[in-house]
Amino acid sequence: MGKQRVLSGVQPTGNLHLGNYLGAIRNWVENQSQYENYFCVVDLHAITAPHNPATLASDTYTIAALYLACGIDLQYSNIFVQSHISAHSELTWLLNCITPLNWLQDMIQFKEKAIKQGENVGTGLLDYPVLMAADILLYQADKVPVGEDQKQHLELTRDIAARFNHQFARKKPVLKLPEPLIRAEGARVMSLTDGTRKMSKSDPSELSRINLLDSPEEIQKKIKRCKTDPVKGLTFDDPERPECNNLLTLYMLLSGKSKAEVATECQDMGWGQFKPLLADTAVTALKPIQDKYKEVMDDKGYLESVLRDGRQKAEAIASDTLAKVKAALGYSVPL
């Protein structure tokens, strides 16, 4: 038997931040040799909320380059752009037609984001879990890396696949039901301005996150201004000190030290001593990524060849799955 297949992706909405890297991409890199990997830039998802058409294409290239800069190895992994493969959109429509509306209306993220968008909520925001299901099911993924906020979407994907197989492919199932690949504990990175909320690209405050391409000066400024408390001595896992736990976790993850080592090192520190230590550690950890990113972006032909090769490999699998789905639904074969 060959390796199991993994599928994941990130939206090209601005720069990736430490939450994306430590919570997802670094795990992809560490585990990639164990799997056959398909990592896409999910630019179709990027337009489910208001976006800037002038930067969508360049942001897409930025994310692809950051995949490589973070250590995605083409020996084990394929990188491609979602919109370059039309099967994503076509399978979404076919799955839309068998997905009950109430399944989508019950999605927690839709309810939360719809409140923010008010009267301007687009159909795409309601429907993007079906697009996500199509992304996964097209590639017959065995595993999908997910965090807590995406578990419900993966369950929906499994429900859609099971419903399709039951209704149209009972004797010989067409769609594989994917399993979650749970992220390692301790990789949940919180906002620098609120230790109870996840670090997010959608947060209007740039001070809430450290982006992978931030300069040393920007990193130092953000950490200097991040929210702390007046207590001397730093400890993990105190529910009354969420910012303290978050910043210690960041230091642990970026330094490569164990939790016990960090706890001992920082137990008697004040913030005036710890913040410069964290800033220097973040700058040092991000420098190799930033250097590699510049190298990739300076060679546009190389990046385009990576995406072209990735598209060709991904499209072969996607086209095969789409053809099987259409055959099961009763569509005629093109003459």
XYZ file of C-alpha atoms in Angstrom:
335
model
C 0.000 0.000 0.000
C 1.121 3.546 -0.765
C 1.195 6.448 1.601
C -2.032 7.973 2.837
C -3.010 11.232 1.142
C -3.278 14.561 3.007
C -5.068 17.664 1.701
C -4.987 21.118 3.262
C -4.919 24.767 2.272
C -4.769 28.403 3.352
C -6.645 31.421 2.024
C -4.613 34.140 0.254
C -5.997 36.935 2.417
C -2.957 38.884 3.528
C 0.225 37.601 5.088
C 0.460 34.362 7.060
C 1.013 34.863 10.788
C 2.517 32.810 13.611
C -0.858 31.193 14.304
C -0.976 29.808 10.752
C 2.624 28.636 10.964
C 2.754 27.151 14.460
C -0.814 25.884 14.390
C -0.749 24.271 10.961
C 2.091 24.692 8.480
C 4.924 23.644 10.787
C 3.037 20.430 11.495
C 2.630 19.863 7.738
C 6.382 20.252 7.333
C 7.279 17.940 10.215
C 4.934 15.168 9.065
C 5.128 15.521 5.282
C 7.461 12.579 4.668
C 4.819 10.234 6.124
C 2.157 11.154 3.555
C 1.391 12.030 -0.054
C 0.564 15.716 0.368
C -1.514 18.202 -1.623
C -1.332 21.748 -0.285
C -3.392 24.341 -2.092
C -3.903 28.081 -1.935
C -7.678 28.270 -1.561
C -8.333 31.471 -3.474
C -11.971 30.561 -4.227
C -12.623 30.701 -0.493
C -11.018 34.144 -0.340
C -13.983 35.820 -2.050
C -16.618 34.577 0.427
C -15.894 37.844 2.266
C -15.138 41.271 0.761
C -11.722 41.146 -0.895
C -9.379 43.330 -2.918
C -9.224 42.182 -6.591
C -6.042 44.193 -7.099
C -4.080 42.041 -4.650
C -5.739 38.599 -4.922
C -3.265 37.233 -7.489
C -0.166 38.606 -5.745
C -1.430 37.381 -2.360
C -1.884 33.934 -3.905
C 1.748 33.852 -5.025
C 2.832 35.084 -1.588
C 1.129 32.161 0.164
C 2.580 29.637 -2.293
C 6.064 31.085 -1.774
C 5.607 30.982 2.000
C 4.694 27.288 1.789
C 8.094 26.678 0.243
C 9.842 29.067 2.618
C 8.373 27.286 5.637
C 9.799 23.977 4.463
C 7.227 22.256 2.260
C 9.368 19.761 0.320
C 8.393 18.984 -3.278
C 9.793 15.484 -2.831
C 6.769 14.719 -0.641
C 4.295 17.479 -1.429
C 2.463 19.216 -4.252
C 1.524 22.900 -4.166
C -1.239 24.270 -6.388
C -3.839 27.020 -6.665
C -7.464 26.005 -6.104
C -8.990 28.196 -8.838
C -6.575 26.794 -11.454
C -8.533 23.516 -11.326
C -12.128 23.980 -12.481
C -13.202 20.666 -10.938
C -13.409 22.391 -7.551
C -16.234 24.631 -8.723
C -17.986 21.920 -10.707
C -17.987 19.364 -7.887
C -19.230 22.051 -5.491
C -22.330 22.544 -7.655
C -22.991 18.812 -7.858
C -22.635 18.426 -4.090
C -24.807 21.497 -3.501
C -27.663 19.635 -5.105
C -27.561 16.816 -2.537
C -26.694 18.869 0.567
C -29.686 19.806 2.763
C -29.922 23.549 3.355
C -30.331 23.139 7.108
C -26.938 21.419 7.308
C -25.338 24.665 6.139
C -27.502 26.948 8.227
C -26.418 25.046 11.342
C -22.706 25.712 10.783
C -21.310 27.713 13.707
C -18.826 29.725 11.634
C -21.571 30.799 9.220
C -23.679 32.100 12.097
C -20.732 34.019 13.574
C -19.523 35.522 10.293
C -23.045 36.327 9.070
C -23.563 38.522 12.123
C -20.418 40.488 11.221
C -21.420 40.912 7.558
C -25.009 41.930 8.339
C -27.296 42.458 5.356
C -24.430 41.942 2.893
C -24.058 38.217 3.583
C -23.369 36.444 0.278
C -24.481 32.974 -0.706
C -20.812 32.001 -0.826
C -20.464 32.445 2.937
C -23.307 29.977 3.508
C -22.044 27.605 0.841
C -18.289 27.598 1.392
C -18.397 24.434 3.562
C -19.599 22.600 0.445
C -16.688 24.058 -1.512
C -14.402 22.882 1.301
C -15.975 19.431 1.053
C -15.358 19.421 -2.702
C -11.714 20.425 -2.130
C -11.198 17.433 0.144
C -13.292 14.838 -1.671
C -11.821 15.599 -5.101
C -8.462 14.257 -3.954
C -9.821 11.224 -2.071
C -7.929 12.513 0.977
C -7.345 10.060 3.803
C -6.398 12.741 6.322
C -7.173 16.435 6.713
C -5.241 18.535 9.257
C -7.812 20.395 11.343
C -8.045 22.529 14.443
C -10.989 22.843 16.785
C -12.682 25.462 14.603
C -12.672 23.214 11.523
C -13.879 19.930 13.026
C -17.505 20.724 12.201
C -16.602 21.357 8.561
C -14.829 18.018 8.269
C -17.835 16.269 9.796
C -20.000 17.954 7.168
C -17.624 16.718 4.465
C -17.987 13.166 5.761
C -21.783 13.535 5.907
C -21.933 14.787 2.322
C -19.683 11.973 1.085
C -21.722 9.351 2.942
C -24.983 10.792 1.604
C -23.664 10.773 -1.971
C -22.367 7.211 -1.715
C -25.643 6.010 -0.167
C -27.830 7.663 -2.796
C -25.771 7.140 -5.941
C -22.923 4.683 -5.333
C -24.137 2.164 -2.774
C -22.570 -0.895 -4.409
C -19.216 0.748 -5.082
C -18.619 3.963 -3.076
C -17.121 6.788 -5.109
C -16.067 9.243 -2.389
C -13.660 8.445 0.445
C -14.611 9.593 3.940
C -11.623 11.570 5.286
C -10.334 11.351 8.848
C -9.114 14.342 10.906
C -5.397 14.776 11.461
C -5.447 16.563 14.794
C -2.805 19.191 15.398
C -0.296 18.724 18.181
C -1.300 20.051 21.576
C 0.086 23.453 22.434
C 0.019 24.855 18.900
C -3.059 27.019 19.460
C -1.698 30.565 19.188
C -3.754 33.392 20.629
C -3.969 37.113 19.869
C -1.298 39.442 21.252
C -4.041 41.872 22.283
C -6.436 39.324 23.821
C -5.184 36.007 25.163
C -8.668 34.494 25.009
C -9.034 34.855 21.219
C -7.185 33.097 18.408
C -4.588 34.996 16.427
C -6.400 35.851 13.187
C -5.838 37.573 9.856
C -9.343 39.023 10.127
C -8.544 40.957 13.309
C -8.524 44.661 12.335
C -5.530 45.348 14.586
C -2.107 44.536 13.138
C -0.799 44.570 16.723
C -2.793 41.395 17.404
C -0.525 39.164 15.333
C 3.054 38.604 14.216
C 3.181 38.031 10.480
C 5.821 35.716 9.034
C 7.199 38.566 6.917
C 7.259 41.229 9.644
C 10.575 43.044 10.000
C 12.580 42.708 13.235
C 11.491 46.223 14.152
C 7.800 45.371 13.653
C 8.134 42.196 15.724
C 9.833 44.047 18.561
C 7.181 46.791 18.507
C 4.280 44.320 18.572
C 5.710 42.282 21.430
C 6.604 45.421 23.381
C 2.983 46.594 23.106
C 1.264 43.231 23.597
C -1.186 42.808 26.449
C 0.226 41.518 29.741
C -0.662 41.652 33.439
C 0.953 43.246 36.538
C 1.990 39.938 38.124
C 5.715 39.176 38.497
C 6.793 35.652 37.685
C 5.530 33.841 34.594
C 3.546 30.601 34.652
C 1.732 28.329 32.213
C -1.913 27.261 32.431
C -3.246 29.884 34.828
C -6.829 30.610 33.641
C -6.582 34.040 35.268
C -3.537 34.874 33.086
C -4.385 33.917 29.467
C -1.873 36.365 27.972
C 0.921 34.969 30.130
C 0.143 31.421 29.031
C 0.002 32.496 25.375
C 3.315 34.357 25.390
C 5.103 31.546 27.213
C 3.652 29.079 24.681
C 4.914 31.252 21.832
C 8.383 31.318 23.384
C 8.320 27.544 23.890
C 7.290 26.851 20.290
C 9.712 29.335 18.718
C 12.700 28.402 20.879
C 12.225 24.643 20.602
C 12.535 24.282 24.372
C 10.293 22.003 26.422
C 7.465 23.305 28.551
C 9.364 22.330 31.697
C 12.496 24.173 30.535
C 10.537 27.342 29.777
C 8.649 27.161 33.067
C 11.902 26.952 35.006
C 13.666 29.635 32.968
C 10.848 32.178 33.204
C 9.334 31.537 36.629
C 11.059 34.531 38.266
C 11.039 36.888 35.274
C 9.148 40.135 34.906
C 7.708 41.311 31.600
C 10.525 43.807 31.124
C 12.980 40.916 30.965
C 10.776 38.437 29.115
C 9.463 40.571 26.262
C 12.908 41.324 24.720
C 13.748 37.609 25.057
C 10.567 36.643 23.201
C 11.135 39.297 20.530
C 14.711 38.162 19.866
C 13.583 34.524 19.728
C 10.815 35.353 17.228
C 13.180 37.361 15.007
C 15.719 34.512 15.005
C 13.076 31.858 14.286
C 11.548 33.780 11.368
C 14.791 34.868 9.663
C 15.369 31.568 7.742
C 11.748 31.659 6.508
C 12.071 35.270 5.394
C 15.396 34.604 3.635
C 13.955 31.600 1.775
C 10.817 33.547 0.868
C 12.894 36.305 -0.739
C 14.878 33.719 -2.663
C 11.689 32.113 -4.030
C 10.035 35.418 -4.915
C 13.165 36.600 -6.707
C 12.812 33.613 -9.062
C 9.275 33.975 -10.411
C 9.885 31.342 -13.076
C 10.677 28.744 -10.420
C 7.534 29.531 -8.428
C 5.391 29.352 -11.563
C 6.907 25.975 -12.450
C 6.134 24.653 -8.963
C 2.488 25.717 -9.281
C 2.249 24.368 -12.835
C 3.612 20.961 -11.843
C 1.393 20.895 -8.770
C -1.662 21.744 -10.848
C -0.967 18.982 -13.352
C -0.634 16.325 -10.646
C -3.647 17.577 -8.700
C -5.790 17.971 -11.810
C -5.240 14.343 -12.833
C -6.694 13.128 -9.530
C -9.454 15.741 -9.437
C -10.596 15.003 -12.988
C -10.791 11.282 -12.283
C -12.903 11.822 -9.155
C -15.181 14.296 -10.929
C -15.742 11.863 -13.803
C -16.748 9.107 -11.356
C -19.126 11.446 -9.522
C -20.785 12.542 -12.768
C -21.103 8.951 -13.973
C -22.747 7.967 -10.689
C -25.190 10.868 -11.068
C -26.088 9.667 -14.563
C -24.395 12.276 -16.724
C -23.430 11.372 -20.273
C -19.780 11.124 -21.281
C -18.624 14.017 -23.547
C -18.352 12.949 -27.192
